[in-house]
Coordinates of C-alpha atoms in Angstrom, one line a residue:
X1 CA 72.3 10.5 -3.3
X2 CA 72.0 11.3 0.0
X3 CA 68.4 13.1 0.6
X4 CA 67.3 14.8 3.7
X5 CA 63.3 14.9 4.2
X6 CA 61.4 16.9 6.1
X7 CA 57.6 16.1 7.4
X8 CA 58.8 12.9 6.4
X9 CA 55.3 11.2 8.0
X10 CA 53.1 13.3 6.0
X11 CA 51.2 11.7 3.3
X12 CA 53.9 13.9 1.0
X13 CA 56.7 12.9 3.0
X14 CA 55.5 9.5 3.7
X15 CA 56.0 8.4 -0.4
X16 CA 59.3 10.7 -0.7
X17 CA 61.1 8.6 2.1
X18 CA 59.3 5.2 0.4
X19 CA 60.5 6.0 -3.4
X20 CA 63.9 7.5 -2.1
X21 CA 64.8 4.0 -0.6
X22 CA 63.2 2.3 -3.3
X23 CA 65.9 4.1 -5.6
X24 CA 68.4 3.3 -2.9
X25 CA 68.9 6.9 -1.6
X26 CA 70.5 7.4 2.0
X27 CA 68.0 9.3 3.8
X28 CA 67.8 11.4 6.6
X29 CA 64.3 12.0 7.8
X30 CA 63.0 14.9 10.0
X31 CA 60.6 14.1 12.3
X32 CA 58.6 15.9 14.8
X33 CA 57.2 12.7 16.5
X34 CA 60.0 11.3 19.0
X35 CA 58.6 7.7 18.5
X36 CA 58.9 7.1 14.7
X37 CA 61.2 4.6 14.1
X38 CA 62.5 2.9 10.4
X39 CA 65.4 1.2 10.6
X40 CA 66.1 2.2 7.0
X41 CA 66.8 5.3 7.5
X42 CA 68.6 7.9 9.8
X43 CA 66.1 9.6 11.8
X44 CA 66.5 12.8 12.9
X45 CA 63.8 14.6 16.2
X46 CA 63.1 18.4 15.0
X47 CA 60.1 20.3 15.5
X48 CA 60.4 23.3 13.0
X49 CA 58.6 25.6 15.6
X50 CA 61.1 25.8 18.0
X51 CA 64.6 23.8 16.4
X52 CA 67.8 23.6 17.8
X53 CA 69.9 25.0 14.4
X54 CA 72.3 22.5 15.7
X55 CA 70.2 19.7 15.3
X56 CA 68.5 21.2 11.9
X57 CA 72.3 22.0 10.7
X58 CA 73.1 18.0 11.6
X59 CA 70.3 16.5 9.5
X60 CA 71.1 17.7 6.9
X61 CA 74.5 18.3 6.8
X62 CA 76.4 16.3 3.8
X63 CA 73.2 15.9 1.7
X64 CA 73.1 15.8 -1.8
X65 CA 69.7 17.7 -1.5
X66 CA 66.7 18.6 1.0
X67 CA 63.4 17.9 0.2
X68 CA 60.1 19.1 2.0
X69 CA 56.4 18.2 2.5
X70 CA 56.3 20.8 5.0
X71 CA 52.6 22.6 5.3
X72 CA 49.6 22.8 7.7
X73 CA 47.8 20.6 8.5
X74 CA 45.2 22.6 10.7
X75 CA 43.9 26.3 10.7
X76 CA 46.3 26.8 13.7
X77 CA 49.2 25.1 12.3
X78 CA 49.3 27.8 9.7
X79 CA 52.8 29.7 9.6
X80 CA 55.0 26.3 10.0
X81 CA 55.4 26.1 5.7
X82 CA 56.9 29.7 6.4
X83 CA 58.8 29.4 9.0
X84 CA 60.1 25.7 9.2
X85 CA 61.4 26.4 5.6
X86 CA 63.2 29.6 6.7
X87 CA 65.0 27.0 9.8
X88 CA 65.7 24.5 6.8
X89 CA 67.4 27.6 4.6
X90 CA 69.3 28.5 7.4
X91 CA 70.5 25.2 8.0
X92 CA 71.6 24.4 4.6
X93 CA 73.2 28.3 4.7
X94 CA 75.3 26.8 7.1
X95 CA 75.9 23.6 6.4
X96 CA 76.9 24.9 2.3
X97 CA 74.0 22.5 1.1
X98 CA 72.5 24.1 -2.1
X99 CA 70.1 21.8 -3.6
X100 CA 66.3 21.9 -2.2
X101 CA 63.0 20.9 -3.7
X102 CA 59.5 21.8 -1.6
X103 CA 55.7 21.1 -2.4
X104 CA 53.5 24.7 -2.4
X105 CA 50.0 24.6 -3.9
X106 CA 48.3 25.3 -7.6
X107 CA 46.7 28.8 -6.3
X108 CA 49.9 30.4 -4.7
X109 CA 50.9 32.2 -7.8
X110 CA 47.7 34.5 -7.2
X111 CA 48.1 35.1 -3.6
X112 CA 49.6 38.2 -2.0
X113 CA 52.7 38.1 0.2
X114 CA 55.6 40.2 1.8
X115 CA 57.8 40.2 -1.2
X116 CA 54.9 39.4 -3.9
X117 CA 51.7 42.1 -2.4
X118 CA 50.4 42.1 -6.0
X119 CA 50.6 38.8 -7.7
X120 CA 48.7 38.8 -10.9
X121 CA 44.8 38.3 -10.3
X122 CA 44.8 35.0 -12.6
X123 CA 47.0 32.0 -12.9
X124 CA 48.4 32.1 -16.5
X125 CA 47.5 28.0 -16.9
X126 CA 43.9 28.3 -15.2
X127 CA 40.3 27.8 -17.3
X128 CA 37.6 29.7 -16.5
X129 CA 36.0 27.2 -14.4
X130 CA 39.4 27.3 -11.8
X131 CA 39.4 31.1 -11.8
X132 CA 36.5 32.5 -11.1
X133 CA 34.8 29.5 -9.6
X134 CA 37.2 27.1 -7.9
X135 CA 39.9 29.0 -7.0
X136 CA 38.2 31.9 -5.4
X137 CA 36.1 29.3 -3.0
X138 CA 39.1 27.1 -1.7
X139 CA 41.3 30.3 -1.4
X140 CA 38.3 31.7 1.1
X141 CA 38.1 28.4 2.9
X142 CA 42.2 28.0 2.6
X143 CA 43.5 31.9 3.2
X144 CA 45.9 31.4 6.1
X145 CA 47.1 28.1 5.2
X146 CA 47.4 30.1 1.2
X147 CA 49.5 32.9 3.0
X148 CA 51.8 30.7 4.7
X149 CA 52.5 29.0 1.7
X150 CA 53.3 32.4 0.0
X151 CA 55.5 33.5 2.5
X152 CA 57.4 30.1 2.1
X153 CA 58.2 30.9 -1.6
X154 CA 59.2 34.0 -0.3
X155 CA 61.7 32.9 1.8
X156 CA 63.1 30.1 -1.2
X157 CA 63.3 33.0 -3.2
X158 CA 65.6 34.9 -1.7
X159 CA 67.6 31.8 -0.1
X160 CA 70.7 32.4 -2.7
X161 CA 69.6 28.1 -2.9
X162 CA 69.5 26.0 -5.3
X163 CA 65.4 25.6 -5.0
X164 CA 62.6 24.3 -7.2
X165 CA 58.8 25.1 -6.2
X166 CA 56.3 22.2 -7.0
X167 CA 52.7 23.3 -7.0
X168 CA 50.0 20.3 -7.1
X169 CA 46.4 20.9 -7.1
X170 CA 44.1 18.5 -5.2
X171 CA 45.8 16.0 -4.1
X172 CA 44.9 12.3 -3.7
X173 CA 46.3 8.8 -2.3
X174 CA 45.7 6.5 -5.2
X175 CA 48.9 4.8 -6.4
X176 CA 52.0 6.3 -8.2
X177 CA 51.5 6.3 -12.0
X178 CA 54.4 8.1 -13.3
X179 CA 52.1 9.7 -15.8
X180 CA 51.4 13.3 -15.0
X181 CA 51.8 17.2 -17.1
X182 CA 53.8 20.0 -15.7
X183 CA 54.6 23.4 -16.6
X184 CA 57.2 25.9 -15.8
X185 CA 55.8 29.1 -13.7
X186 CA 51.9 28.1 -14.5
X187 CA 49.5 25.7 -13.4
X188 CA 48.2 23.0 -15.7
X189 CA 45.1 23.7 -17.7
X190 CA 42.2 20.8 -16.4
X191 CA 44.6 20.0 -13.6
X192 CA 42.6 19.7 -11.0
X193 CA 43.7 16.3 -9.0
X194 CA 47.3 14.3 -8.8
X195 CA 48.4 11.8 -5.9
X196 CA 50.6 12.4 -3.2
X197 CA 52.8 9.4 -4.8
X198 CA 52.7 11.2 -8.1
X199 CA 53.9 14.8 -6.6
X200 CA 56.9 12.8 -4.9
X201 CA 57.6 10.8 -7.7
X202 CA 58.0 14.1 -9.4
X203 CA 60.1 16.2 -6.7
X204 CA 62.7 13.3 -6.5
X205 CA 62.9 13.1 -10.3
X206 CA 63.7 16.9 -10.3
X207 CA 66.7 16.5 -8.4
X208 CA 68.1 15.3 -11.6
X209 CA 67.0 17.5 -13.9
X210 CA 68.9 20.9 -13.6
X211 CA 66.2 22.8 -15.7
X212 CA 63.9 23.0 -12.5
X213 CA 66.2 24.7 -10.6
X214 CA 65.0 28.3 -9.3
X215 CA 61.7 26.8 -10.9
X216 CA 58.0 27.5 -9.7
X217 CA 56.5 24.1 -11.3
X218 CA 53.0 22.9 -12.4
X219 CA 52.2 19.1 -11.8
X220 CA 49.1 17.3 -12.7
X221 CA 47.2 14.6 -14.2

């Protein structure tokens, strides 16, 4: 397939570009750094704040699918999930590309936005541990980089796309294992960790499973 990936040099996107040659995928990777350079792939220069569409509607023009590891990384980066994914819908609007896969968090399904202002108070798949203990402490410590998030499923949601909505908990870099749970529209009961290598393995492998799309998924050890 061909596979367009955005925030290809996070630790999300670092693993989706890896696998997706590995499974010899064309890729396309959107970059914000000018510098990055792999001669495997088509690299494309976009920062998401402030894109040309031109330049957003030729990377990923002709793909087979989109995939992003688009989020904040920083208090003030909060609001590029949001709207960096609303330049990538628009993009694939015009560009007729339908297929799009993005990485959210475990806690979103609890947290107000626009379209969603009361989300239900408790995760469906959550113990009692993650909901009134865990949950309620990282979404304090997490609340604007949580919003932005929200607002990015927001936006998927009303894309008229072909999207799927992978939610991880706490993420790690130990190795790809293959060997993770999910769940459609709930988080994963004692999910609390998976890798970043994991999470990609998974959002590549949903590209060919038409069950997942217009899916919110659960994915953990």
């Amino acid at each position: 397939m061909k596979l367009s990936i955005f925030a290809a040099t996070g630790g999300i996107g670092r693993q989706l570009v890896e696998q997706a040659l590995s499974a010899a995928h064309e890729v396309t990777a959107v970059v914000r750094n000018p510098s990055y350079d792999d001669p495997r792939v088509r690299v494309v220069t976009a920062d998401l704040a402030q894109a040309d569409p031109v330049v957003l509607e030729s990377a990923v023009d002709g793909a087979d699918a989109v995939l992003s590891g688009l989020g904040a990384r920083t208090k003030a980066e909060a609001g590029v999930a949001w709207r960096g994914t609303d330049s990538i819908v628009r993009a694939m609007q015009a560009t007729e590309v339908r297929r799009v896969v993005v990485v959210s968090a475990a806690p979103i399904g609890t947290v107000p936005s626009p379209a969603r202002p009361k989300p239900p108070k408790h995760d469906p798949g959550d113990g009692v541990v993650m909901r009134y203990a865990l949950n309620p402490m990282v979404s304090r410590v997490l609340r604007d980089h949580y919003a932005d998030l929200a607002r990015m499923e927001d936006v998927l949601r009303d894309s008229g796309l072909d999207w799927t909505i992978v939610r991880p908990p706490g993420l790690t870099d130990k190795p790809q294992t293959g060997v993770y749970r999910t769940a459609y529209g709930q988080n994963l009961r004692r999910g609390l960790r998976i890798s970043r290598a994991d999470v990609a393995h998974y959002m590549l492998g949903a590209l060919e499973q038409p069950g997942t799309i217009k899916q919110v998924v659960g994915v953990a050890y």
